[in-house]
CSV table of C-alpha atoms in Angstrom, one decimal:
chain,number,residue,atom,x,y,z
A,1,UNK,CA,32.6,23.0,158.4
A,2,UNK,CA,33.1,19.3,158.3
A,3,UNK,CA,29.4,18.7,157.6
A,4,UNK,CA,29.4,21.3,154.8
A,5,UNK,CA,32.4,19.5,153.2
A,6,UNK,CA,30.7,16.1,153.6
A,7,UNK,CA,27.5,17.4,151.9
A,8,UNK,CA,29.5,18.9,149.1
A,9,UNK,CA,31.3,15.7,148.5
A,10,UNK,CA,28.0,13.8,148.6
A,11,UNK,CA,26.5,16.2,146.0
A,12,UNK,CA,29.6,15.8,143.8
A,13,UNK,CA,29.5,12.0,144.0
A,14,UNK,CA,25.8,12.1,143.1
A,15,UNK,CA,26.6,14.3,140.0
A,16,UNK,CA,29.4,11.9,139.1
A,17,UNK,CA,27.0,9.0,139.2
A,18,UNK,CA,24.2,10.6,137.2
A,19,UNK,CA,26.2,12.8,134.9
A,20,UNK,CA,29.6,11.2,134.7
A,21,UNK,CA,30.9,12.8,131.4
A,22,UNK,CA,29.8,16.3,132.4
A,23,UNK,CA,31.2,16.0,135.9
A,24,UNK,CA,34.6,14.7,134.7
A,25,UNK,CA,34.8,17.4,132.1
A,26,UNK,CA,34.1,20.2,134.6
A,27,UNK,CA,36.5,18.6,137.2
A,28,UNK,CA,39.3,18.4,134.6
A,29,UNK,CA,38.6,22.1,133.7
A,30,UNK,CA,38.7,23.3,137.3
A,31,UNK,CA,41.8,21.4,138.1
A,32,UNK,CA,43.5,22.6,135.0
A,33,UNK,CA,42.7,26.1,135.9
A,34,UNK,CA,43.9,25.8,139.5
A,35,UNK,CA,47.0,24.0,138.4
A,36,UNK,CA,48.0,26.7,135.9
A,37,UNK,CA,47.2,29.4,138.4
A,38,UNK,CA,49.6,27.7,140.9
A,39,UNK,CA,52.1,27.2,138.1
A,40,UNK,CA,52.1,30.8,137.2
A,41,UNK,CA,52.5,31.9,140.8
A,42,UNK,CA,55.4,29.5,141.4
A,43,UNK,CA,57.1,30.7,138.2
A,44,UNK,CA,57.3,34.2,139.6
A,45,UNK,CA,54.7,35.9,137.4
A,46,UNK,CA,53.4,39.0,139.2
A,47,UNK,CA,50.1,39.3,137.2
A,48,UNK,CA,48.1,36.2,136.4
A,49,UNK,CA,47.6,35.5,132.7
A,50,UNK,CA,43.8,35.0,132.7
A,51,UNK,CA,43.6,34.1,129.0
A,52,UNK,CA,46.1,31.3,129.5
A,53,UNK,CA,44.2,30.0,132.5
A,54,UNK,CA,40.9,30.0,130.6
A,55,UNK,CA,42.4,28.3,127.6
A,56,UNK,CA,43.9,25.6,129.8
A,57,UNK,CA,40.5,25.1,131.4
A,58,UNK,CA,39.0,24.8,127.9
A,59,UNK,CA,41.4,22.1,127.0
A,60,UNK,CA,40.6,20.2,130.2
A,61,UNK,CA,36.8,20.6,129.7
A,62,UNK,CA,36.7,19.9,126.0
A,63,UNK,CA,39.4,17.2,125.7
A,64,UNK,CA,41.1,15.8,128.9
A,65,UNK,CA,37.9,15.0,130.8
A,66,UNK,CA,35.9,13.5,127.9
A,67,UNK,CA,38.9,11.7,126.5
A,68,UNK,CA,39.8,10.1,129.9
A,69,UNK,CA,36.1,9.1,130.4
A,70,UNK,CA,35.9,7.2,127.2
A,71,UNK,CA,39.4,5.9,127.2
A,72,UNK,CA,39.0,4.2,130.6
A,73,UNK,CA,35.7,2.8,129.6
A,74,UNK,CA,37.2,1.4,126.4
A,75,UNK,CA,40.1,-0.2,128.2
A,76,UNK,CA,37.8,-1.9,130.7
A,77,UNK,CA,35.6,-3.1,127.8
A,78,UNK,CA,38.6,-4.5,125.9
A,79,UNK,CA,40.0,-6.3,129.0
A,80,UNK,CA,36.5,-7.1,130.4
A,81,UNK,CA,37.0,-5.2,133.6
A,82,UNK,CA,39.7,-7.6,134.8
A,83,UNK,CA,42.2,-6.3,137.5
A,84,UNK,CA,44.7,-9.1,137.8
A,85,UNK,CA,48.4,-8.0,137.5
A,86,UNK,CA,48.8,-9.3,134.0
A,87,UNK,CA,45.8,-7.5,132.7
A,88,UNK,CA,46.7,-4.2,134.5
A,89,UNK,CA,50.2,-4.4,133.0
A,90,UNK,CA,48.7,-4.7,129.5
A,91,UNK,CA,46.4,-1.7,130.2
A,92,UNK,CA,49.3,0.4,131.3
A,93,UNK,CA,51.5,-0.5,128.4
A,94,UNK,CA,48.7,0.1,125.9
A,95,UNK,CA,47.8,3.4,127.5
A,96,UNK,CA,51.4,4.6,127.6
A,97,UNK,CA,52.2,3.6,124.0
A,98,UNK,CA,49.0,5.1,122.5
A,99,UNK,CA,47.2,7.8,124.4
A,100,UNK,CA,50.3,9.2,126.2
A,101,UNK,CA,52.3,10.1,123.1
A,102,UNK,CA,49.2,11.4,121.2
A,103,UNK,CA,47.9,13.5,124.1
A,104,UNK,CA,51.3,15.1,124.9
A,105,UNK,CA,51.8,15.9,121.2
A,106,UNK,CA,48.2,17.3,121.0
A,107,UNK,CA,48.7,19.5,124.1
A,108,UNK,CA,52.1,20.8,122.8
A,109,UNK,CA,50.4,21.9,119.5
A,110,UNK,CA,47.4,23.4,121.4
A,111,UNK,CA,49.7,25.2,123.8
A,112,UNK,CA,51.9,26.6,121.1
A,113,UNK,CA,49.3,27.6,118.5
A,114,UNK,CA,46.3,28.5,120.7
A,115,UNK,CA,47.6,29.5,124.1
A,116,UNK,CA,50.7,31.3,123.0
A,117,UNK,CA,49.5,32.2,119.5
A,118,UNK,CA,52.8,31.3,117.8
A,119,UNK,CA,53.2,30.5,114.1
A,120,UNK,CA,52.9,26.9,113.2
A,121,UNK,CA,56.5,26.6,111.9
A,122,UNK,CA,57.8,27.9,115.2
A,123,UNK,CA,55.6,25.4,117.1
A,124,UNK,CA,56.7,22.6,114.8
A,125,UNK,CA,60.4,23.4,115.5
A,126,UNK,CA,59.9,23.5,119.2
A,127,UNK,CA,58.0,20.2,119.2
A,128,UNK,CA,60.9,18.5,117.3
A,129,UNK,CA,63.3,19.8,119.9
A,130,UNK,CA,61.3,19.2,123.1
A,131,UNK,CA,58.7,16.5,122.5
A,132,UNK,CA,61.1,13.5,123.0
A,133,UNK,CA,62.2,15.0,126.4
A,134,UNK,CA,58.6,15.6,127.4
A,135,UNK,CA,57.5,12.1,126.5
A,136,UNK,CA,60.4,10.5,128.2
A,137,UNK,CA,59.6,12.5,131.4
A,138,UNK,CA,56.1,11.2,131.2
A,139,UNK,CA,57.2,7.6,130.9
A,140,UNK,CA,59.3,7.9,134.1
A,141,UNK,CA,56.2,8.8,136.2
A,142,UNK,CA,52.8,8.1,134.6
A,143,UNK,CA,53.1,4.3,134.2
A,144,UNK,CA,53.2,4.0,138.0
A,145,UNK,CA,50.1,6.3,138.3
A,146,UNK,CA,48.4,4.2,135.6
A,147,UNK,CA,49.2,1.0,137.5
A,148,UNK,CA,47.6,2.3,140.7
A,149,UNK,CA,44.7,3.8,138.8
A,150,UNK,CA,43.8,0.5,136.9
A,151,UNK,CA,44.5,-1.7,139.9
A,152,UNK,CA,42.9,0.0,142.8
A,153,UNK,CA,40.7,2.9,141.6
A,154,UNK,CA,37.0,2.2,140.5
A,155,UNK,CA,36.3,3.1,136.9
A,156,UNK,CA,34.1,6.1,137.6
A,157,UNK,CA,37.0,7.8,139.7
A,158,UNK,CA,39.9,7.1,137.3
A,159,UNK,CA,39.7,10.4,135.4
A,160,UNK,CA,39.4,12.3,138.8
A,161,UNK,CA,42.4,10.4,140.2
A,162,UNK,CA,44.7,11.1,137.2
A,163,UNK,CA,43.6,14.7,137.1
A,164,UNK,CA,44.5,15.1,140.8
A,165,UNK,CA,47.9,13.5,140.3
A,166,UNK,CA,48.5,15.8,137.3
A,167,UNK,CA,47.8,18.7,139.6
A,168,UNK,CA,50.3,17.6,142.2
A,169,UNK,CA,52.8,16.6,139.5
A,170,UNK,CA,52.6,20.1,138.1
A,171,UNK,CA,53.3,21.7,141.4
A,172,UNK,CA,56.3,19.4,142.0
A,173,UNK,CA,57.8,20.2,138.6
A,174,UNK,CA,57.4,24.0,139.2
A,175,UNK,CA,59.0,23.8,142.6
A,176,UNK,CA,61.9,21.8,141.2
A,177,UNK,CA,62.3,24.4,138.4
A,178,UNK,CA,62.3,27.2,141.0
A,179,UNK,CA,65.1,25.5,142.9
A,180,UNK,CA,67.3,25.5,139.8
A,181,UNK,CA,69.7,28.4,139.4
A,182,UNK,CA,68.8,29.7,135.9
A,183,UNK,CA,69.5,33.1,134.4
A,184,UNK,CA,66.4,35.4,134.1
A,185,UNK,CA,66.6,35.3,130.3
A,186,UNK,CA,65.9,31.5,130.4
A,187,UNK,CA,62.7,31.9,132.5
A,188,UNK,CA,60.1,32.1,129.7
A,189,UNK,CA,61.4,28.9,128.0
A,190,UNK,CA,61.6,27.1,131.4
A,191,UNK,CA,58.1,28.1,132.3
A,192,UNK,CA,56.8,26.9,129.0
A,193,UNK,CA,58.5,23.5,129.3
A,194,UNK,CA,57.3,23.0,132.8
A,195,UNK,CA,53.7,23.9,131.8
A,196,UNK,CA,53.9,21.3,129.0
A,197,UNK,CA,55.7,18.6,131.0
A,198,UNK,CA,53.1,18.3,133.9
A,199,UNK,CA,50.2,17.5,131.6
A,200,UNK,CA,48.8,14.1,132.3
A,201,UNK,CA,49.6,11.1,130.1
């Protein structure tokens, strides 16, 4: 079993080396799908919403993976691959002030309009209400992840690392939400907010 896992990892690393963009996009899609599946199970849904899972995977494949691939390359190019503390701090601040707010906003729009199929005016109102809280939550956690990522993780693994952390972060938020004593009528809203909040950046 160990040798099979080792061979699988070697094949994956080979694909990552020769086809980095494609491999990161597929990885982001798979992790998004698994994360949403776990999220649905933890939220108490009896029957998995396959359409929602597939649309979350599409977002990971078409946007999260490719965006992360090019963003980390651009940051390394801007700062010439330096990893001293001052440079890493600049990378984290730049990332959190630019890509983080934009990506969270884009995901909230995508989730509301595409995944849930809600009217734009409803989505717009929800974003006005919830976006500040979502972004503030992101800023309490992701800068630390960004620091570790830029300081210690090689460039080719940074998208993978952040995707894995996003997966664990989503499970944590759902477990925390499950521990809260909320009335059943509040469950749909809670689940939506948790689903939005655990997205990376």
